[in-house]
CSV table of C-alpha atoms and ligand atoms in Angstrom, one decimal:
chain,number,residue,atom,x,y,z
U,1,UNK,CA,196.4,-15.8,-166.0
U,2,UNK,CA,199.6,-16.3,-168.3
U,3,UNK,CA,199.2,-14.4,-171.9
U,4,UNK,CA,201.9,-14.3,-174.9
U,5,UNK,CA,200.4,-10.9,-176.1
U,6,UNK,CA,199.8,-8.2,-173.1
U,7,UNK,CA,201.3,-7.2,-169.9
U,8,UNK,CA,198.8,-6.4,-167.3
U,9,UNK,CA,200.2,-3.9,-164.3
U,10,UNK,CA,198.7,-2.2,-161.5
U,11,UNK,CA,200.9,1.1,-161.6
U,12,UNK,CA,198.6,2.5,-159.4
U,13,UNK,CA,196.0,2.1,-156.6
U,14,UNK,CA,192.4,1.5,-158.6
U,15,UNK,CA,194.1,0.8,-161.8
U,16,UNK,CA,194.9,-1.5,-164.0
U,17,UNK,CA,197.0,-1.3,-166.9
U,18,UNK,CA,197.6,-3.8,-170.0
U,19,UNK,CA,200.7,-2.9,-172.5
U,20,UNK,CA,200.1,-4.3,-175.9
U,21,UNK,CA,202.8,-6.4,-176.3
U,22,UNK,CA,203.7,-7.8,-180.1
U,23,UNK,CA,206.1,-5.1,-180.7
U,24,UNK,CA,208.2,-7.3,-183.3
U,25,UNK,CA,204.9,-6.3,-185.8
U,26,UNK,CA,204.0,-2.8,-184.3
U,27,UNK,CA,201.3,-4.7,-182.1
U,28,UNK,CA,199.5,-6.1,-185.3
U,29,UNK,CA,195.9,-6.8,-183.6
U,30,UNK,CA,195.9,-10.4,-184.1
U,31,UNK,CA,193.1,-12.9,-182.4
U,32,UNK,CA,194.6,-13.8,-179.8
U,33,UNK,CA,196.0,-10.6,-179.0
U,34,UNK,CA,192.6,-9.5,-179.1
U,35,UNK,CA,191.1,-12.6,-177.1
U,36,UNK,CA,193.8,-11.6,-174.4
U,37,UNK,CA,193.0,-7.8,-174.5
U,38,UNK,CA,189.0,-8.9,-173.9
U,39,UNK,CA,189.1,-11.0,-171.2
U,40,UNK,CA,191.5,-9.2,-169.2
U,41,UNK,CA,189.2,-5.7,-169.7
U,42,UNK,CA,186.4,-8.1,-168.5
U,43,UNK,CA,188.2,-9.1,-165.9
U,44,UNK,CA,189.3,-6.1,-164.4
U,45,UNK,CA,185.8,-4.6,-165.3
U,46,UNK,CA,184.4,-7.4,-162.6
U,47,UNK,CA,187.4,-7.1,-160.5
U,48,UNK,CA,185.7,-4.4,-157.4
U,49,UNK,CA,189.1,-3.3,-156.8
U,50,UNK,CA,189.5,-1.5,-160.0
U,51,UNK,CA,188.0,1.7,-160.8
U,52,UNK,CA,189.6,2.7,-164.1
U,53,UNK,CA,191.8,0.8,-167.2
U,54,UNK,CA,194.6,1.8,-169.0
U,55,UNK,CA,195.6,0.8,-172.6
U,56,UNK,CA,199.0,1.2,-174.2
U,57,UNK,CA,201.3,-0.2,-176.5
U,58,UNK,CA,204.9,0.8,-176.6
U,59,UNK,CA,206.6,4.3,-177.2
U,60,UNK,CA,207.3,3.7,-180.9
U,61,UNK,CA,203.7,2.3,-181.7
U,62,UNK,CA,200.2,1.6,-180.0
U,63,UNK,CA,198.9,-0.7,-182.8
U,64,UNK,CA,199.5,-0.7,-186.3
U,65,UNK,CA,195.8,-2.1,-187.2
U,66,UNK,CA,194.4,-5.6,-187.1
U,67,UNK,CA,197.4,-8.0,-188.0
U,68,UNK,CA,197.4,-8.0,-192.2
U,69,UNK,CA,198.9,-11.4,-192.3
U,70,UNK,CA,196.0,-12.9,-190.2
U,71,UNK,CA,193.3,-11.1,-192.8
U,72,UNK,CA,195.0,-11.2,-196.0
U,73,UNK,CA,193.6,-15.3,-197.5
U,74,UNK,CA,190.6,-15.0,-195.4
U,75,UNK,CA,186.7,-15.5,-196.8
U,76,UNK,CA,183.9,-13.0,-195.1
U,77,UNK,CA,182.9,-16.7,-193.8
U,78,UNK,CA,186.6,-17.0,-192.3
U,79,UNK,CA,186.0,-13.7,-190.2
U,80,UNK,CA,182.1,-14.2,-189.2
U,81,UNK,CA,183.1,-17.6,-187.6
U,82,UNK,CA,186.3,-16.8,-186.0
U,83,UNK,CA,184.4,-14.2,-184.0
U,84,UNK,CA,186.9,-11.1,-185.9
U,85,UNK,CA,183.8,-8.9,-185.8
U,86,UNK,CA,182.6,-10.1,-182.1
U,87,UNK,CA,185.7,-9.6,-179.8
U,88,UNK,CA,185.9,-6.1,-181.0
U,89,UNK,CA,182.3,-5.7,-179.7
U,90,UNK,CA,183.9,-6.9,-176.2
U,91,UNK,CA,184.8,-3.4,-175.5
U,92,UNK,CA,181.6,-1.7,-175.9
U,93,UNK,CA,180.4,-3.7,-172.9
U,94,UNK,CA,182.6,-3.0,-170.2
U,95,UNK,CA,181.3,-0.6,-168.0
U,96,UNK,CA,184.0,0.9,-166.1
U,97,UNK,CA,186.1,4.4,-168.3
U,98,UNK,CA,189.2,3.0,-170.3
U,99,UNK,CA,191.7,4.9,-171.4
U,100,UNK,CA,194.1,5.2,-173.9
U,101,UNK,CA,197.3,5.9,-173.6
U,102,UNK,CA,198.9,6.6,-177.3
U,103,UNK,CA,202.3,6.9,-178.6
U,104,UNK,CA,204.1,6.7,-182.2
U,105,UNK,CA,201.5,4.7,-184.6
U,106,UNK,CA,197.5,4.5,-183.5
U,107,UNK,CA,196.8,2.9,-187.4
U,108,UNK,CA,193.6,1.2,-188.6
U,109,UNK,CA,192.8,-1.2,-185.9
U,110,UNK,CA,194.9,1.0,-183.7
U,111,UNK,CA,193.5,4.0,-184.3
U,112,UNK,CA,189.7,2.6,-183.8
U,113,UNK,CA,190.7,0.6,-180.6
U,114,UNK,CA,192.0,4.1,-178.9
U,115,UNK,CA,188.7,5.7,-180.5
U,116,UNK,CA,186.5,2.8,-178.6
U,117,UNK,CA,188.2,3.9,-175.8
U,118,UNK,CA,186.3,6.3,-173.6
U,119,UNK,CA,189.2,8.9,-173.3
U,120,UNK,CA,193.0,9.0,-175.0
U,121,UNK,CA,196.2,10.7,-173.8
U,122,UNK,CA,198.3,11.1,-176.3
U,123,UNK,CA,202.6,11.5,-176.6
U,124,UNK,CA,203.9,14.2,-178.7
U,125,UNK,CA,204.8,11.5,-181.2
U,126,UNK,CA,201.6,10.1,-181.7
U,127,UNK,CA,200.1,9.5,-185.1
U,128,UNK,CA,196.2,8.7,-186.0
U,129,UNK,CA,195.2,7.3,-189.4
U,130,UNK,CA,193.0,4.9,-191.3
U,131,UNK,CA,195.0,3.5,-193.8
U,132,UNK,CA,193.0,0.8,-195.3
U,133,UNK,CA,192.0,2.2,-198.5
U,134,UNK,CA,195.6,1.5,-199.3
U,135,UNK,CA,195.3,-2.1,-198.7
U,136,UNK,CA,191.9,-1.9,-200.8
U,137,UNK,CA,189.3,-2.2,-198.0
U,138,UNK,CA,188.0,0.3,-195.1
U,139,UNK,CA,188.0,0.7,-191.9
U,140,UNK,CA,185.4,-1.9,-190.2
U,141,UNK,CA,186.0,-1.8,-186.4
U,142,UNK,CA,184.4,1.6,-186.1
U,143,UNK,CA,186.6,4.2,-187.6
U,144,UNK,CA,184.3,5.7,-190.6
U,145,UNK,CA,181.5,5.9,-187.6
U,146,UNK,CA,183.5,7.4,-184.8
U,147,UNK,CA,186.0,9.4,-186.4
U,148,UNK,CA,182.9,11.5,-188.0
U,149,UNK,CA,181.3,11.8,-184.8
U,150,UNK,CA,184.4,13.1,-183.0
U,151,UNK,CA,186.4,15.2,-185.6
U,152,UNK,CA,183.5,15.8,-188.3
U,153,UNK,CA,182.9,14.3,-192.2
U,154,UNK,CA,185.2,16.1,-194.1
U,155,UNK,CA,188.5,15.5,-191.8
U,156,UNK,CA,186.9,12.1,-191.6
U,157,UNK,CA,186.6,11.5,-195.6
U,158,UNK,CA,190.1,13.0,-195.9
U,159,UNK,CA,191.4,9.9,-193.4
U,160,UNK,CA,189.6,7.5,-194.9
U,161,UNK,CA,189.8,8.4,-198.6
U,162,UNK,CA,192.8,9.4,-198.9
U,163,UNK,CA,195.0,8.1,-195.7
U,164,UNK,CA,195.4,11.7,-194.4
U,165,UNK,CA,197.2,11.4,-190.7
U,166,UNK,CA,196.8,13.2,-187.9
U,167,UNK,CA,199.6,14.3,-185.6
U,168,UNK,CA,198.9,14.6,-181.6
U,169,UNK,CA,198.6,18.5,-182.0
U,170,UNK,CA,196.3,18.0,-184.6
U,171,UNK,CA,194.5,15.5,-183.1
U,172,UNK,CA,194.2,17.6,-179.9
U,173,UNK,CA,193.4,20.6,-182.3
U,174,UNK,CA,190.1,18.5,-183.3
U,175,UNK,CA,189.1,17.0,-180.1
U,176,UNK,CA,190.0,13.4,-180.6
U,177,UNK,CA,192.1,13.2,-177.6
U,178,UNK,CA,192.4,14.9,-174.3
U,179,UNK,CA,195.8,16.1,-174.3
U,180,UNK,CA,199.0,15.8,-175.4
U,181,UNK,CA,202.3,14.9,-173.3
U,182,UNK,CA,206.1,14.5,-173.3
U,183,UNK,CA,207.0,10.8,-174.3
U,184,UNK,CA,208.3,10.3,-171.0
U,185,UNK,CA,205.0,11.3,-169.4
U,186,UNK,CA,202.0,10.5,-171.5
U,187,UNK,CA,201.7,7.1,-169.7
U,188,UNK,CA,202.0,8.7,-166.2
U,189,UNK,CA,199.6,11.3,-166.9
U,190,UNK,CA,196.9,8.5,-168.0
U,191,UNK,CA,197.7,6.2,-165.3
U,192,UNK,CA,197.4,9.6,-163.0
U,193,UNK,CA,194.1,10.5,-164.5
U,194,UNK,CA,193.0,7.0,-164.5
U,195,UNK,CA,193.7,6.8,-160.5
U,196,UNK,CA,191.8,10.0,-160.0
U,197,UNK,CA,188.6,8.8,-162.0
U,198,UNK,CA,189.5,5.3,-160.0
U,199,UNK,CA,189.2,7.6,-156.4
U,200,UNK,CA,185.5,8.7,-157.1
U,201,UNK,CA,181.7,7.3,-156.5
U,202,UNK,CA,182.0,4.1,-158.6
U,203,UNK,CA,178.7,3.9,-159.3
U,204,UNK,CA,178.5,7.1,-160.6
U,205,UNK,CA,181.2,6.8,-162.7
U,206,UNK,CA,180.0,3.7,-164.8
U,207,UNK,CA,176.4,5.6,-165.0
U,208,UNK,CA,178.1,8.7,-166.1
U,209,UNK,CA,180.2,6.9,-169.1
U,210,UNK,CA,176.7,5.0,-169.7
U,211,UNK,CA,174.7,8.2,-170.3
U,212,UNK,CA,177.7,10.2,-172.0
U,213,UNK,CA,177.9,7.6,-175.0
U,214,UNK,CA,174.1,7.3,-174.9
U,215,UNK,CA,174.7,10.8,-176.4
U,216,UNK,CA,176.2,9.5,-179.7
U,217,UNK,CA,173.3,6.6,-180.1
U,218,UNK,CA,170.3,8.8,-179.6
U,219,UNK,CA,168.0,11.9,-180.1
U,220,UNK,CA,168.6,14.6,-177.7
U,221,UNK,CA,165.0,14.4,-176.2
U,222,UNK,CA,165.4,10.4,-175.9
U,223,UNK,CA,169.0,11.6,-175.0
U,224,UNK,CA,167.5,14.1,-171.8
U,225,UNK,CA,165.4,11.6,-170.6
U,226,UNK,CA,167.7,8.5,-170.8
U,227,UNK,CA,170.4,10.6,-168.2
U,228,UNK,CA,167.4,11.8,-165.8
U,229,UNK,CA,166.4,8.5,-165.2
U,230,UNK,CA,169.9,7.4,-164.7
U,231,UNK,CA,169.9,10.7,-162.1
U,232,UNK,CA,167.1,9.5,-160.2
U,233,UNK,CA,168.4,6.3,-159.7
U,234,UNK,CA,171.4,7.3,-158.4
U,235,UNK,CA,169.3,8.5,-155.5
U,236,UNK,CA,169.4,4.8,-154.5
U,237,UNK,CA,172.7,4.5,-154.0
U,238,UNK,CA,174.8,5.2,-150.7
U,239,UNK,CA,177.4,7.0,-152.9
U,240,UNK,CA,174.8,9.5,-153.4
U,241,UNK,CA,173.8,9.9,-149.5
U,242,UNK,CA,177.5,9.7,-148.5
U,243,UNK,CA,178.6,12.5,-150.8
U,244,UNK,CA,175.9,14.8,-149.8
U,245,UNK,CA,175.9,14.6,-146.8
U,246,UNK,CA,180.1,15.2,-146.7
U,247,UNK,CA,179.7,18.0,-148.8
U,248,UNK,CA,177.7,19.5,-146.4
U,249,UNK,CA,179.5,18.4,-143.3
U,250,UNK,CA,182.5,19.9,-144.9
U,251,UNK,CA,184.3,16.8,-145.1
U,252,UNK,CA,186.3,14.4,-147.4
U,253,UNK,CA,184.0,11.5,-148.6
U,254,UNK,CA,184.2,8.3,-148.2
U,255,UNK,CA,183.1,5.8,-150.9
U,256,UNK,CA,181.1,2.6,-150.7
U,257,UNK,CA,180.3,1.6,-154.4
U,258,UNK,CA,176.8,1.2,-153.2
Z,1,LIG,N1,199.9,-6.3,-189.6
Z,1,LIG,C1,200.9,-7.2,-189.7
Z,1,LIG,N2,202.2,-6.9,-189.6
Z,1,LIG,C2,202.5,-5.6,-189.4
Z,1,LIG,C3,201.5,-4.6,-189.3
Z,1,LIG,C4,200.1,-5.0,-189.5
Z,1,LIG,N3,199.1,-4.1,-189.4
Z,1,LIG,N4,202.1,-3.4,-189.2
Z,1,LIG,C5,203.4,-3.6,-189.1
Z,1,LIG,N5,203.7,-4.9,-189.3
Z,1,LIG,C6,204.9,-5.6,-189.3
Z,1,LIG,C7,205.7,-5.4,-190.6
Z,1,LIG,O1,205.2,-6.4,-191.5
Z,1,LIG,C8,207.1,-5.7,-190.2
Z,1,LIG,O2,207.3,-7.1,-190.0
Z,1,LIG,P1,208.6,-7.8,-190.6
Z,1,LIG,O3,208.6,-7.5,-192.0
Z,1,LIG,O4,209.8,-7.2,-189.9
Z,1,LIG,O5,208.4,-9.2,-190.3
Z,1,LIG,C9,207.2,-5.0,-188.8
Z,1,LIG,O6,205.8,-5.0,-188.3
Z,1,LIG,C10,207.8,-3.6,-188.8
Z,1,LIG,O7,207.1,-2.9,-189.8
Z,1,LIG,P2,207.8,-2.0,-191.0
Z,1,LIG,O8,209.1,-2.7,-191.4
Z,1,LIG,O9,206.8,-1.7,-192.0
Z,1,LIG,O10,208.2,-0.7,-190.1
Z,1,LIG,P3,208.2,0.8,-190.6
Z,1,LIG,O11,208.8,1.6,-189.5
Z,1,LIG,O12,208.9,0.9,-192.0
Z,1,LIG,O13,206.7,1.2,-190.8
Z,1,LIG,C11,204.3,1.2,-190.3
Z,1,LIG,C12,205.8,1.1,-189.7
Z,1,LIG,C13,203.4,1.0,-189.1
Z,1,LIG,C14,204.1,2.6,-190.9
Z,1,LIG,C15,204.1,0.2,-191.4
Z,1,LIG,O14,204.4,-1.1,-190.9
Z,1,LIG,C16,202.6,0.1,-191.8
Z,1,LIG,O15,202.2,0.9,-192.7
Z,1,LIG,N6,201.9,-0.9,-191.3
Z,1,LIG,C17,200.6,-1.3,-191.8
Z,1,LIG,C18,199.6,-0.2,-191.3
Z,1,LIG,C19,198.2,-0.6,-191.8
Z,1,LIG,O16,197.9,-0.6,-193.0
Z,1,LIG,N7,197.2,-0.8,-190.8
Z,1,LIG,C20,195.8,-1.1,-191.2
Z,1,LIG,C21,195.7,-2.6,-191.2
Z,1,LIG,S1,194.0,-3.1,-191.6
Z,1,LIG,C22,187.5,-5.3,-187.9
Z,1,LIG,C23,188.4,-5.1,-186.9
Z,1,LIG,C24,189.6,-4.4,-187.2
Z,1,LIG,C25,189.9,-4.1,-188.5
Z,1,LIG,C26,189.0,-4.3,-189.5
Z,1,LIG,C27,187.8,-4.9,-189.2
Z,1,LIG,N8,186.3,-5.9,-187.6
Z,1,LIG,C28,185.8,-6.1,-186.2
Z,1,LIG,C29,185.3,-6.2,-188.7
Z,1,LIG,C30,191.2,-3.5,-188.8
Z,1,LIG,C31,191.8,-3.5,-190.0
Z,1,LIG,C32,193.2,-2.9,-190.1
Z,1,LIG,O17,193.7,-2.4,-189.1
């Protein structure tokens, strides 16, 4: 499929990678942009051959938010009918991890994009914040939600208040990405770590990202029992006789994503 706002790669065997590509406005999130972004992740996420996704942008910038000029006229009809609020709700159903991969600006939009994202690697230049308040509204594709679950209410007021940024140490510091690499690397080590989560049971994989965000939507008890019946039914699966029984053959596994 052609698209005017993302390249989509394979850089590696399992995984698929789509570069943000508007970098003339920092990779404003625009609808179409967004559209494009979607339906690719929904493609790959049917596509058997994939195991993991990557998302980038470009070394100077990931996304400066949602595109300003796109909002700035619009009526709270304009963005319930366009779909604004649904496409962003796109992500949350796709089923296989996707990570991102974050250098230079990760801003409004682009900071709760990478934070819908199921893991981020980060380059040593990368910078998180929720600027809106300056623009005189708030964050509204997750980031007053997710930020306080990750990094805590009071760094999360201070973000969101008062447009505090964090750098990529910092943001390492208070567990909102997995790591931080050189700017020559940070793409290589999530497309490496994508490949690696891309190599295992794939079954088990989409199960295991099911029940770990089930985490932030529920009790513990509810919680508990949501991930043993998830355990259980994993029983079901080839994967789960395969990798049992190579484990105690003393031998390498060999998937069926079945
Ligand atoms: N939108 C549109 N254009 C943008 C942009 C943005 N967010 N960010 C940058 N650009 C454009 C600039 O207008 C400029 O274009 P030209 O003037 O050259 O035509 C070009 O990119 C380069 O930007 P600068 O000249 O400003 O470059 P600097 O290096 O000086 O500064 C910057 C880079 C990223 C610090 C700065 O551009 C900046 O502060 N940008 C705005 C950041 C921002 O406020 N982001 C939050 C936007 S609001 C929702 C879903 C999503 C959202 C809300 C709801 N629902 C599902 C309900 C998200 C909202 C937002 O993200």
């Amino acid at each position: 499929m052609a698209y005017e706002n993302i390249l989509v790669e394979r850089p590696a065997e399992g995984v698929g990678l789509v570069r943000l590509n508007r970098p003339r406005v920092f990779n404003a999130l625009n609808g179409p942009l967004m559209d494009e972004l979607m339906s690719e992740l929904a493609a790959m996420d049917a596509d058997e051959t994939i195991g993991c996704m990557v998302i980038t942008g470009v070394e100077r910038v990931f996304a400066a938010g949602a595109d300003i000029a796109e909002m700035a006229e619009a009526q709270p009809v304009d963005l319930m009918r366009l779909g604004f609020i649904d496409r962003w709700d796109r992500l949350r159903a796709i089923r296989k991890p996707v990570i991102a991969a974050v250098s230079g600006y990760a801003l409004g939009g682009g900071c709760e994009l990478a934070l819908a994202c199921d893991m981020i690697v980060a380059s040593e230049t990368a910078v998180f914040g929720q600027p809106e308040i300056n623009l005189g509204v708030i964050p509204g594709a997750g980031g007053t939600q997710r930020l306080a679950r990750t990094i805590g209410k009071a760094l999360t007021m201070e973000m969101v208040l008062n447009d505090r940024r964090l750098s990529a140490e910092e943001a390492e510091r208070f567990g909102l990405v997995n790591c931080v690499a050189p700017v020559s690397e940070y793409l290589d080590v999530a497309i490496q770590m994508a490949a690696h989560i891309a190599a295992r049971a794939p079954i088990a994989v989409q199960i295991a990202k099911d029940a770990v965000n089930m985490a932030l939507e529920t009790t513990l008890a509810a919680g508990l029992a949501y991930e043993r019946h998830l355990f259980y039914g994993l029983f079901s699966t080839l994967d789960q006789k395969e990798g049992m029984s190579a484990y105690l053959e003393k031998r390498k596994p060999g998937w069926q994503g079945s």
